[in-house]
CSV table of C-alpha atoms in Angstrom, one decimal:
chain,number,residue,atom,x,y,z
A,1,UNK,CA,-6.8,27.6,28.2
A,2,UNK,CA,-7.1,24.3,26.4
A,3,UNK,CA,-5.8,21.2,28.0
A,4,UNK,CA,-3.7,18.6,26.1
A,5,UNK,CA,-4.2,15.2,27.6
A,6,UNK,CA,-1.8,12.5,28.1
A,7,UNK,CA,-2.7,10.3,25.0
A,8,UNK,CA,-2.2,13.4,23.2
A,9,UNK,CA,0.8,14.2,24.5
A,10,UNK,CA,2.0,10.7,24.0
A,11,UNK,CA,1.2,10.8,20.1
A,12,UNK,CA,3.0,14.0,19.8
A,13,UNK,CA,6.4,12.5,21.4
A,14,UNK,CA,6.2,9.3,18.9
A,15,UNK,CA,5.7,11.6,16.0
A,16,UNK,CA,8.7,13.6,16.9
A,17,UNK,CA,10.6,10.4,17.5
A,18,UNK,CA,9.6,8.9,14.1
A,19,UNK,CA,10.4,12.5,12.4
A,20,UNK,CA,14.1,12.0,14.1
A,21,UNK,CA,14.6,8.7,12.3
A,22,UNK,CA,14.0,10.3,8.5
A,23,UNK,CA,16.3,12.8,7.1
A,24,UNK,CA,15.3,16.3,6.5
A,25,UNK,CA,15.3,15.6,2.6
A,26,UNK,CA,13.1,13.2,3.2
A,27,UNK,CA,10.8,15.2,4.7
A,28,UNK,CA,11.1,18.2,1.8
A,29,UNK,CA,9.5,15.6,-0.8
A,30,UNK,CA,7.8,13.0,1.4
A,31,UNK,CA,4.5,12.9,2.6
A,32,UNK,CA,3.0,14.8,5.4
A,33,UNK,CA,1.8,13.6,8.5
A,34,UNK,CA,-1.9,14.0,8.7
A,35,UNK,CA,-3.2,16.2,11.6
A,36,UNK,CA,-5.3,13.5,13.3
A,37,UNK,CA,-2.0,12.3,14.9
A,38,UNK,CA,-2.2,15.6,16.7
A,39,UNK,CA,-6.0,15.2,17.7
A,40,UNK,CA,-6.5,11.3,18.8
A,41,UNK,CA,-9.7,9.9,18.0
A,42,UNK,CA,-10.8,6.6,19.4
A,43,UNK,CA,-11.3,4.7,16.2
A,44,UNK,CA,-7.8,5.5,14.2
A,45,UNK,CA,-7.2,3.7,10.9
A,46,UNK,CA,-3.6,4.3,9.4
A,47,UNK,CA,-1.7,3.6,6.1
A,48,UNK,CA,1.8,4.4,4.8
A,49,UNK,CA,2.0,6.6,1.8
A,50,UNK,CA,1.2,4.7,-1.3
A,51,UNK,CA,0.0,6.7,-4.2
A,52,UNK,CA,-2.5,7.0,-5.6
A,53,UNK,CA,-3.9,4.4,-3.1
A,54,UNK,CA,-3.5,6.6,0.0
A,55,UNK,CA,-1.4,10.1,0.0
A,56,UNK,CA,-1.3,13.3,1.7
A,57,UNK,CA,-0.8,14.6,-2.1
A,58,UNK,CA,-4.1,14.1,-3.2
A,59,UNK,CA,-7.3,16.1,-1.6
A,60,UNK,CA,-9.2,12.8,-1.7
A,61,UNK,CA,-6.6,10.6,0.0
A,62,UNK,CA,-6.2,8.6,-2.7
A,63,UNK,CA,-8.3,5.4,-4.0
A,64,UNK,CA,-8.4,3.3,-1.0
A,65,UNK,CA,-9.0,6.4,1.1
A,66,UNK,CA,-12.1,7.3,-1.3
A,67,UNK,CA,-13.4,3.8,-0.8
A,68,UNK,CA,-12.9,3.7,2.9
A,69,UNK,CA,-14.8,7.1,3.4
A,70,UNK,CA,-17.6,6.0,1.6
A,71,UNK,CA,-17.6,2.8,3.5
A,72,UNK,CA,-17.6,4.7,6.6
A,73,UNK,CA,-20.5,7.1,5.9
A,74,UNK,CA,-22.8,4.5,4.4
A,75,UNK,CA,-22.2,2.4,7.5
A,76,UNK,CA,-22.3,5.3,10.0
A,77,UNK,CA,-18.8,4.8,11.7
A,78,UNK,CA,-17.1,7.3,12.9
A,79,UNK,CA,-13.4,7.0,12.4
A,80,UNK,CA,-10.3,9.2,11.4
A,81,UNK,CA,-7.8,7.8,8.2
A,82,UNK,CA,-4.1,8.8,8.6
A,83,UNK,CA,-1.5,8.5,6.3
A,84,UNK,CA,1.9,8.2,7.5
A,85,UNK,CA,5.5,7.8,5.7
A,86,UNK,CA,6.8,4.6,6.9
A,87,UNK,CA,5.2,1.3,7.1
A,88,UNK,CA,6.8,0.4,10.5
A,89,UNK,CA,5.0,3.6,11.5
A,90,UNK,CA,1.7,1.5,10.6
A,91,UNK,CA,2.7,-1.9,12.0
A,92,UNK,CA,3.4,0.0,15.4
A,93,UNK,CA,0.2,1.9,15.6
A,94,UNK,CA,-1.7,-1.4,15.3
A,95,UNK,CA,0.0,-3.6,17.7
A,96,UNK,CA,1.5,-1.3,20.1
A,97,UNK,CA,-1.3,1.4,20.2
A,98,UNK,CA,-4.3,-1.1,19.2
A,99,UNK,CA,-5.6,1.0,16.6
A,100,UNK,CA,-9.0,0.1,14.8
A,101,UNK,CA,-7.3,-0.7,11.6
A,102,UNK,CA,-4.8,-0.2,8.9
A,103,UNK,CA,-5.3,-0.3,5.4
A,104,UNK,CA,-3.0,-0.7,2.1
A,105,UNK,CA,-0.5,-3.7,1.3
A,106,UNK,CA,-0.5,-6.5,4.0
A,107,UNK,CA,2.3,-5.8,6.2
A,108,UNK,CA,4.7,-9.0,6.9
A,109,UNK,CA,2.8,-10.3,10.1
A,110,UNK,CA,3.7,-13.5,12.4
A,111,UNK,CA,1.0,-16.0,12.3
A,112,UNK,CA,0.3,-15.1,16.0
A,113,UNK,CA,-0.1,-11.3,15.0
A,114,UNK,CA,-2.7,-12.1,11.9
A,115,UNK,CA,-4.8,-14.4,14.5
A,116,UNK,CA,-5.8,-11.3,16.1
A,117,UNK,CA,-6.7,-9.2,12.9
A,118,UNK,CA,-9.7,-9.4,10.4
A,119,UNK,CA,-8.8,-9.2,6.7
A,120,UNK,CA,-11.4,-7.2,4.3
A,121,UNK,CA,-10.2,-6.5,0.6
A,122,UNK,CA,-11.1,-3.1,-0.2
A,123,UNK,CA,-9.1,-3.2,-4.0
A,124,UNK,CA,-6.9,-4.6,-6.3
A,125,UNK,CA,-3.5,-4.0,-6.9
A,126,UNK,CA,-2.1,-5.3,-10.1
A,127,UNK,CA,2.1,-5.7,-9.9
A,128,UNK,CA,4.4,-6.3,-12.5
A,129,UNK,CA,8.4,-6.6,-12.1
A,130,UNK,CA,10.2,-3.9,-13.5
A,131,UNK,CA,13.6,-2.8,-14.7
A,132,UNK,CA,15.3,0.0,-16.7
A,133,UNK,CA,16.3,-1.0,-19.8
A,134,UNK,CA,19.8,1.4,-20.6
A,135,UNK,CA,20.9,-0.6,-17.6
A,136,UNK,CA,20.8,-4.1,-19.4
A,137,UNK,CA,22.5,-5.2,-22.6
A,138,UNK,CA,19.5,-7.5,-23.3
A,139,UNK,CA,15.8,-8.1,-22.0
A,140,UNK,CA,15.0,-9.3,-18.4
A,141,UNK,CA,12.8,-12.5,-18.8
A,142,UNK,CA,10.6,-14.1,-16.2
A,143,UNK,CA,10.5,-17.8,-16.8
A,144,UNK,CA,7.7,-18.5,-14.1
A,145,UNK,CA,9.8,-19.1,-11.2
A,146,UNK,CA,12.2,-17.0,-9.5
A,147,UNK,CA,15.3,-19.1,-11.1
A,148,UNK,CA,15.0,-16.5,-13.5
A,149,UNK,CA,16.6,-14.0,-11.5
A,150,UNK,CA,19.5,-15.7,-10.0
A,151,UNK,CA,22.3,-13.3,-9.2
A,152,UNK,CA,20.3,-10.3,-9.9
A,153,UNK,CA,19.7,-7.8,-7.2
A,154,UNK,CA,16.0,-6.9,-6.4
A,155,UNK,CA,14.8,-3.8,-4.8
A,156,UNK,CA,12.4,-4.6,-2.0
A,157,UNK,CA,10.4,-2.2,0.2
A,158,UNK,CA,10.9,-2.1,4.0
A,159,UNK,CA,9.0,-4.9,5.4
A,160,UNK,CA,9.0,-6.8,2.0
A,161,UNK,CA,9.2,-10.8,2.8
A,162,UNK,CA,12.3,-11.2,0.5
A,163,UNK,CA,13.6,-14.6,2.0
A,164,UNK,CA,12.4,-16.6,-1.0
A,165,UNK,CA,14.3,-14.5,-3.1
A,166,UNK,CA,17.2,-15.0,-1.2
A,167,UNK,CA,17.1,-18.5,-1.3
A,168,UNK,CA,17.1,-18.5,-5.3
A,169,UNK,CA,20.2,-16.7,-5.4
A,170,UNK,CA,19.2,-12.9,-5.6
A,171,UNK,CA,20.8,-10.1,-3.8
A,172,UNK,CA,18.2,-7.7,-2.1
A,173,UNK,CA,18.7,-4.1,-1.4
A,174,UNK,CA,15.9,-2.4,0.7
A,175,UNK,CA,14.5,1.2,0.6
A,176,UNK,CA,11.7,3.4,-0.4
A,177,UNK,CA,10.0,3.6,-3.8
A,178,UNK,CA,11.6,6.7,-5.0
A,179,UNK,CA,15.4,5.8,-3.8
A,180,UNK,CA,15.0,2.5,-5.2
A,181,UNK,CA,13.9,3.5,-8.5
A,182,UNK,CA,16.8,5.9,-8.6
A,183,UNK,CA,19.1,3.1,-7.8
A,184,UNK,CA,18.0,1.1,-10.7
A,185,UNK,CA,18.6,4.2,-13.3
A,186,UNK,CA,22.4,3.8,-11.6
A,187,UNK,CA,22.7,0.0,-12.1
A,188,UNK,CA,22.5,-0.7,-8.5
A,189,UNK,CA,19.2,-2.5,-8.6
A,190,UNK,CA,18.2,-4.6,-11.6
A,191,UNK,CA,14.5,-5.0,-10.9
A,192,UNK,CA,11.5,-4.6,-8.7
A,193,UNK,CA,7.7,-5.2,-8.4
A,194,UNK,CA,5.5,-2.6,-8.5
A,195,UNK,CA,2.1,-1.6,-8.7
A,196,UNK,CA,0.8,-0.4,-12.0
A,197,UNK,CA,-0.8,2.6,-10.4
A,198,UNK,CA,1.9,3.3,-8.4
A,199,UNK,CA,4.4,3.0,-11.3
A,200,UNK,CA,2.8,5.4,-13.6
A,201,UNK,CA,2.1,8.0,-10.3
A,202,UNK,CA,6.3,7.9,-9.2
A,203,UNK,CA,7.4,7.9,-13.0
A,204,UNK,CA,5.4,10.5,-14.0
A,205,UNK,CA,6.4,12.5,-11.0
A,206,UNK,CA,10.0,11.7,-10.9
A,207,UNK,CA,11.3,10.2,-13.9
A,208,UNK,CA,9.0,11.8,-16.5
A,209,UNK,CA,11.8,12.4,-18.7
A,210,UNK,CA,12.8,9.2,-19.3
A,211,UNK,CA,10.0,6.9,-18.1
A,212,UNK,CA,9.6,5.0,-21.2
A,213,UNK,CA,12.8,3.3,-20.1
A,214,UNK,CA,11.3,1.7,-17.1
A,215,UNK,CA,9.5,-1.6,-18.8
A,216,UNK,CA,7.8,-4.1,-17.5
A,217,UNK,CA,9.0,-7.8,-17.3
A,218,UNK,CA,6.9,-9.6,-19.8
A,219,UNK,CA,4.6,-12.3,-17.9
A,220,UNK,CA,5.2,-11.1,-14.6
A,221,UNK,CA,1.8,-9.8,-14.0
A,222,UNK,CA,0.5,-10.6,-10.5
A,223,UNK,CA,-2.9,-9.2,-8.9
A,224,UNK,CA,-3.2,-9.3,-5.4
A,225,UNK,CA,-5.8,-7.7,-3.0
A,226,UNK,CA,-5.1,-4.6,-1.0
A,227,UNK,CA,-6.9,-4.9,2.7
A,228,UNK,CA,-8.2,-2.9,5.4
A,229,UNK,CA,-7.4,-4.8,8.3
A,230,UNK,CA,-9.6,-4.8,11.8
A,231,UNK,CA,-7.7,-5.0,14.9
A,232,UNK,CA,-9.7,-7.6,17.3
A,233,UNK,CA,-7.8,-6.1,20.1
A,234,UNK,CA,-9.5,-2.9,19.6
A,235,UNK,CA,-12.7,-2.4,21.8
A,236,UNK,CA,-14.8,-2.1,18.9
A,237,UNK,CA,-12.5,-3.7,16.3
A,238,UNK,CA,-14.6,-6.7,15.9
A,239,UNK,CA,-17.9,-5.1,15.7
A,240,UNK,CA,-16.9,-2.3,13.3
A,241,UNK,CA,-15.3,-4.5,11.0
A,242,UNK,CA,-18.6,-6.4,10.6
A,243,UNK,CA,-20.3,-3.2,9.6
A,244,UNK,CA,-17.4,-2.3,7.5
A,245,UNK,CA,-17.8,-5.3,5.5
A,246,UNK,CA,-21.6,-5.2,5.1
A,247,UNK,CA,-20.9,-1.1,3.9
A,248,UNK,CA,-18.4,-2.2,1.3
A,249,UNK,CA,-21.1,-4.8,-0.3
A,250,UNK,CA,-23.3,-2.1,0.0
A,251,UNK,CA,-21.4,0.6,-2.3
A,252,UNK,CA,-20.6,-2.1,-4.9
A,253,UNK,CA,-24.3,-3.2,-4.9
A,254,UNK,CA,-25.4,1.2,-5.5
A,255,UNK,CA,-22.5,1.8,-7.9
A,256,UNK,CA,-20.4,4.1,-5.6
A,257,UNK,CA,-17.3,1.6,-5.3
A,258,UNK,CA,-17.4,1.4,-9.2
A,259,UNK,CA,-17.3,5.3,-9.5
A,260,UNK,CA,-14.5,5.8,-7.5
A,261,UNK,CA,-12.7,3.1,-9.3
A,262,UNK,CA,-13.2,5.1,-12.7
A,263,UNK,CA,-11.3,8.1,-11.2
A,264,UNK,CA,-8.2,6.0,-11.0
A,265,UNK,CA,-8.6,3.6,-13.6
A,266,UNK,CA,-10.2,5.2,-16.6
A,267,UNK,CA,-9.8,2.4,-19.2
A,268,UNK,CA,-12.9,0.4,-19.1
A,269,UNK,CA,-11.1,-3.0,-20.2
A,270,UNK,CA,-8.4,-2.4,-17.2
A,271,UNK,CA,-11.4,-1.6,-15.1
A,272,UNK,CA,-13.6,-4.4,-15.6
A,273,UNK,CA,-10.8,-6.8,-15.0
A,274,UNK,CA,-10.0,-5.0,-11.4
A,275,UNK,CA,-13.5,-5.3,-10.7
A,276,UNK,CA,-14.3,-8.7,-11.6
A,277,UNK,CA,-10.8,-9.7,-9.5
A,278,UNK,CA,-11.9,-7.6,-6.5
A,279,UNK,CA,-15.4,-9.5,-6.6
A,280,UNK,CA,-13.6,-12.9,-6.5
A,281,UNK,CA,-11.4,-11.6,-3.4
A,282,UNK,CA,-15.0,-10.3,-1.7
A,283,UNK,CA,-16.1,-13.8,-2.3
A,284,UNK,CA,-13.3,-15.2,-0.3
A,285,UNK,CA,-13.5,-13.4,2.8
A,286,UNK,CA,-17.4,-13.7,3.2
């Protein structure tokens, strides 16, 4: 008989606990938890569902997952990637379980927690503020600061830092991407920030009939790095972070990185801009 060790039981119990916090309807349409949750590996890497960067809905796992997989192979690092439904689960695994790494958007960590982490850029997210045109009589404009949105309601992701928004008189409603987009349609949320790739994915899947009514707010473009964040408190965290960093430089050098990027950003100009920005972030985190 195959025995289940204590660590496996511990992880299964946590998975059941998290699942109890999510409604049945969410599970029906949401991401699936990776099998690696039930098959513990010493070197676990976690991400929250953020298509097409990291998702169980693609056989490849998404852009970030493909990049990480290429680096793991070229660096001879044995690790398991797991995509979970909620950002809170990702933070839990990193801080409480001392997982090897997490990847995607940087969570809102305290200064004390950040000191125990190693940040390595893996891709670039081009974000814009968006709004739903039929819900507004006039065009929403960005004048260079948050004062432009005073009196409006912002749709925030769970865990997103919204203090500055509130300081500028902006109301905040929190939720997952799909629910926030629905609230924009019903005029309960005025605007939100989305990655261009994630926006196209979500609108194609859930709002294909009226996707053209979701408009970018002009001049609100923001480029930011997406990281793999290694945990110094993991027994091999610092060592494997060093190996991973060398590996990502290698796949850029040999062209693997560019080939992966091309799958998700077919437009040459956009891809070249993305690549240029990524190299800038790489230099900053040498």
